Backbone as JSON Lines, residues from 0, in Angstrom:
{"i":0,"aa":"X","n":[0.85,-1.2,0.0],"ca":[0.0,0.0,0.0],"c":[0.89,1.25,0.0]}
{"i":1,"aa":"X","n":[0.86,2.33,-0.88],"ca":[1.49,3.5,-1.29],"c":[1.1,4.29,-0.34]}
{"i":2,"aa":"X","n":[1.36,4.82,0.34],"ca":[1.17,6.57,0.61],"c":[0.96,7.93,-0.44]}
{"i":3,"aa":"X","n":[0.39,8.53,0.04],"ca":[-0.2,9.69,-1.46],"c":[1.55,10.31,-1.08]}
{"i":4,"aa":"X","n":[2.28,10.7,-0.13],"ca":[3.54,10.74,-0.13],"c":[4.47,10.51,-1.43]}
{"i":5,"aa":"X","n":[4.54,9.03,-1.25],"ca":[5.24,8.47,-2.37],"c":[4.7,8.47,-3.59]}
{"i":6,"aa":"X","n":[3.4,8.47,-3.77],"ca":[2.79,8.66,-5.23],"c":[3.4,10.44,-5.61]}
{"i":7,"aa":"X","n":[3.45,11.1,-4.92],"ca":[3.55,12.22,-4.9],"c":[4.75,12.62,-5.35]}
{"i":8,"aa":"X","n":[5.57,12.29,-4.78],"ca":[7.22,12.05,-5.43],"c":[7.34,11.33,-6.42]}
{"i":9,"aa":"X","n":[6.66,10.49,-6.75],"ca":[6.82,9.74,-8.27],"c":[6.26,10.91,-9.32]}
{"i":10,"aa":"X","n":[5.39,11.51,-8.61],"ca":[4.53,12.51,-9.8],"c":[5.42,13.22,-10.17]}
{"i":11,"aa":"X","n":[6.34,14.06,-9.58],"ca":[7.13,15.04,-9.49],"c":[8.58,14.62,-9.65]}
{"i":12,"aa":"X","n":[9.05,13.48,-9.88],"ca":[9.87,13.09,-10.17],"c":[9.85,13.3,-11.88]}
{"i":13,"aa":"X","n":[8.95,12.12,-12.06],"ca":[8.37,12.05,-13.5],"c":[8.27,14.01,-14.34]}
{"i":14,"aa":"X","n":[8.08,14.56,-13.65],"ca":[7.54,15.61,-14.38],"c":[9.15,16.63,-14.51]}
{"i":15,"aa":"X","n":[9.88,15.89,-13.32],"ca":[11.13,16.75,-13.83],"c":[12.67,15.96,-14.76]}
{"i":16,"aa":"X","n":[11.73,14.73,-14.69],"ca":[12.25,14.42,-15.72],"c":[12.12,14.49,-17.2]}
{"i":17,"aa":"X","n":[10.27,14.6,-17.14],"ca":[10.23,15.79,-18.63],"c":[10.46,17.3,-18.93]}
{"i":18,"aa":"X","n":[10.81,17.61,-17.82],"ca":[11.26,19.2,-17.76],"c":[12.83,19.36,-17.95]}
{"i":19,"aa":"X","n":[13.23,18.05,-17.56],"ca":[14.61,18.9,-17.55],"c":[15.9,19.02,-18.44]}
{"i":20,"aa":"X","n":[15.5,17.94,-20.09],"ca":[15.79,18.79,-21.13],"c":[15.86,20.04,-21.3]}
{"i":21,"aa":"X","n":[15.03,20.99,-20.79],"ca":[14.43,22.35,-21.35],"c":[14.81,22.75,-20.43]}
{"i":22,"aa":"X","n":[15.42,24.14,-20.29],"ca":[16.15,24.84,-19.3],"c":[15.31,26.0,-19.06]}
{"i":23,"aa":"X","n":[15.22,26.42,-17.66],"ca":[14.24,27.86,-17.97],"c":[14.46,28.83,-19.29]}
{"i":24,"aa":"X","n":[15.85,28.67,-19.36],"ca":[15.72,30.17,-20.59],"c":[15.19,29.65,-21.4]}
{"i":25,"aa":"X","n":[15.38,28.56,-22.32],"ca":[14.8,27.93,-23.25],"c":[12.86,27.78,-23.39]}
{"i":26,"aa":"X","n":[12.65,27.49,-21.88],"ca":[11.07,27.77,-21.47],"c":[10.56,29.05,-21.48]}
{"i":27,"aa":"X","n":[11.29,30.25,-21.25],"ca":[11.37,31.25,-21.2],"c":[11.02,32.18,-22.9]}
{"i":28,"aa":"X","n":[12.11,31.53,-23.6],"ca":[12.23,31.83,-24.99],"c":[11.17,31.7,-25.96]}
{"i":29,"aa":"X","n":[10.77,30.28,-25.5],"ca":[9.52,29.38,-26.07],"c":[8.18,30.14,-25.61]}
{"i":30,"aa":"X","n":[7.9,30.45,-24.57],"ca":[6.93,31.09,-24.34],"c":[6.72,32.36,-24.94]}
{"i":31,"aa":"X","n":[7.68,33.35,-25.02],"ca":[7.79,34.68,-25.51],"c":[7.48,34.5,-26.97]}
{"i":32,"aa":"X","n":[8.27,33.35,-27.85],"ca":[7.93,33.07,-29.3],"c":[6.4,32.97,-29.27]}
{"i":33,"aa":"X","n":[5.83,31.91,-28.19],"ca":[4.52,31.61,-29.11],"c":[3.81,32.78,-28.32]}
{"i":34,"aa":"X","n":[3.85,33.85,-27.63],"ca":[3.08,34.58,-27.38],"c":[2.88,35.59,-28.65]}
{"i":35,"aa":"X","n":[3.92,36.17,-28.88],"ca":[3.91,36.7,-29.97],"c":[3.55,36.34,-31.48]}
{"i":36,"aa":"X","n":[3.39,35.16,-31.73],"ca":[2.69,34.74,-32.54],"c":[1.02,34.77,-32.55]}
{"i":37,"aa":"X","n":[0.57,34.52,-31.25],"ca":[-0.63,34.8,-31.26],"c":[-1.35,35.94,-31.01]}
{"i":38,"aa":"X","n":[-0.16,36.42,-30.65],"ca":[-0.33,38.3,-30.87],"c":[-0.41,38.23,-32.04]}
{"i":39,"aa":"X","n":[0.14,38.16,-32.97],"ca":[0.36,38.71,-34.13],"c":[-1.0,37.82,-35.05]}
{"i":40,"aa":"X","n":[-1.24,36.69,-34.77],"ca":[-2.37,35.57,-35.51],"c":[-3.62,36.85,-34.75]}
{"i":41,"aa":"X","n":[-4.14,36.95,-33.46],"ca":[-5.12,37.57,-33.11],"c":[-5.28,39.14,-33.96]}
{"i":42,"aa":"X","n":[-3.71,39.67,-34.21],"ca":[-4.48,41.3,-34.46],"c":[-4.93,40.96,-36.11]}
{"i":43,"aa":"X","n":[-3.9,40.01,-36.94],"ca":[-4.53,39.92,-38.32],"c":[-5.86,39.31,-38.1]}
{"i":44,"aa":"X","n":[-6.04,38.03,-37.7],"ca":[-7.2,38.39,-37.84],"c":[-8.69,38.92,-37.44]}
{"i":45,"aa":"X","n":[-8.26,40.41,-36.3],"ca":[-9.13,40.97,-36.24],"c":[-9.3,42.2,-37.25]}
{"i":46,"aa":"X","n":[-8.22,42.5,-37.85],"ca":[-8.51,43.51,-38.82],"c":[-8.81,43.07,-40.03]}
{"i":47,"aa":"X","n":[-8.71,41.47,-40.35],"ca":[-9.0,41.06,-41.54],"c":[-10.71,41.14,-41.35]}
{"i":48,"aa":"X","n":[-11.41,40.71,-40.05],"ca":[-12.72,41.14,-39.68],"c":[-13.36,41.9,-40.07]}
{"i":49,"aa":"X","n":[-12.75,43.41,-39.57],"ca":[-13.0,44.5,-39.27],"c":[-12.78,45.46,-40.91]}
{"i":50,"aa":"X","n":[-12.32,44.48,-41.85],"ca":[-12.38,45.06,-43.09],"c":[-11.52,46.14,-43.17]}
{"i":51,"aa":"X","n":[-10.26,46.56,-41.93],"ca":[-9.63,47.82,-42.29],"c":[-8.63,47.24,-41.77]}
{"i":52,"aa":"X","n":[-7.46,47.69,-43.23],"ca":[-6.41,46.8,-43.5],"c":[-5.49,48.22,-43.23]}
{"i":53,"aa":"X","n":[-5.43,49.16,-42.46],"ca":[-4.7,50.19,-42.58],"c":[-3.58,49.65,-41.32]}
């Protein structure tokens, strides 16, 4: 029988072992890229909407 303890540390084990390829800056970088992409996907296409392409 497990303890939520030890399940708990397996969770978090597991999860920094998929994290820890990726280095904060790299997480850091990645985030800033796709923000700005969907900046940029949201304003086209609200002005493609809005019919004013100025």
């Amino acid at each position: 029988m497990k303890s939520p303890l030890w399940t708990l540390l397996i969770l978090v084990l597991l999860l920094m072992a998929v994290v820890a390829p990726f280095s904060a800056l790299a997480m850091l970088m990645l985030f800033t890229l796709v923000s700005v992409f969907v900046w940029a996907f949201w304003t086209f296409i609200r002005t493609l909407f809005a019919g004013d392409a100025t």
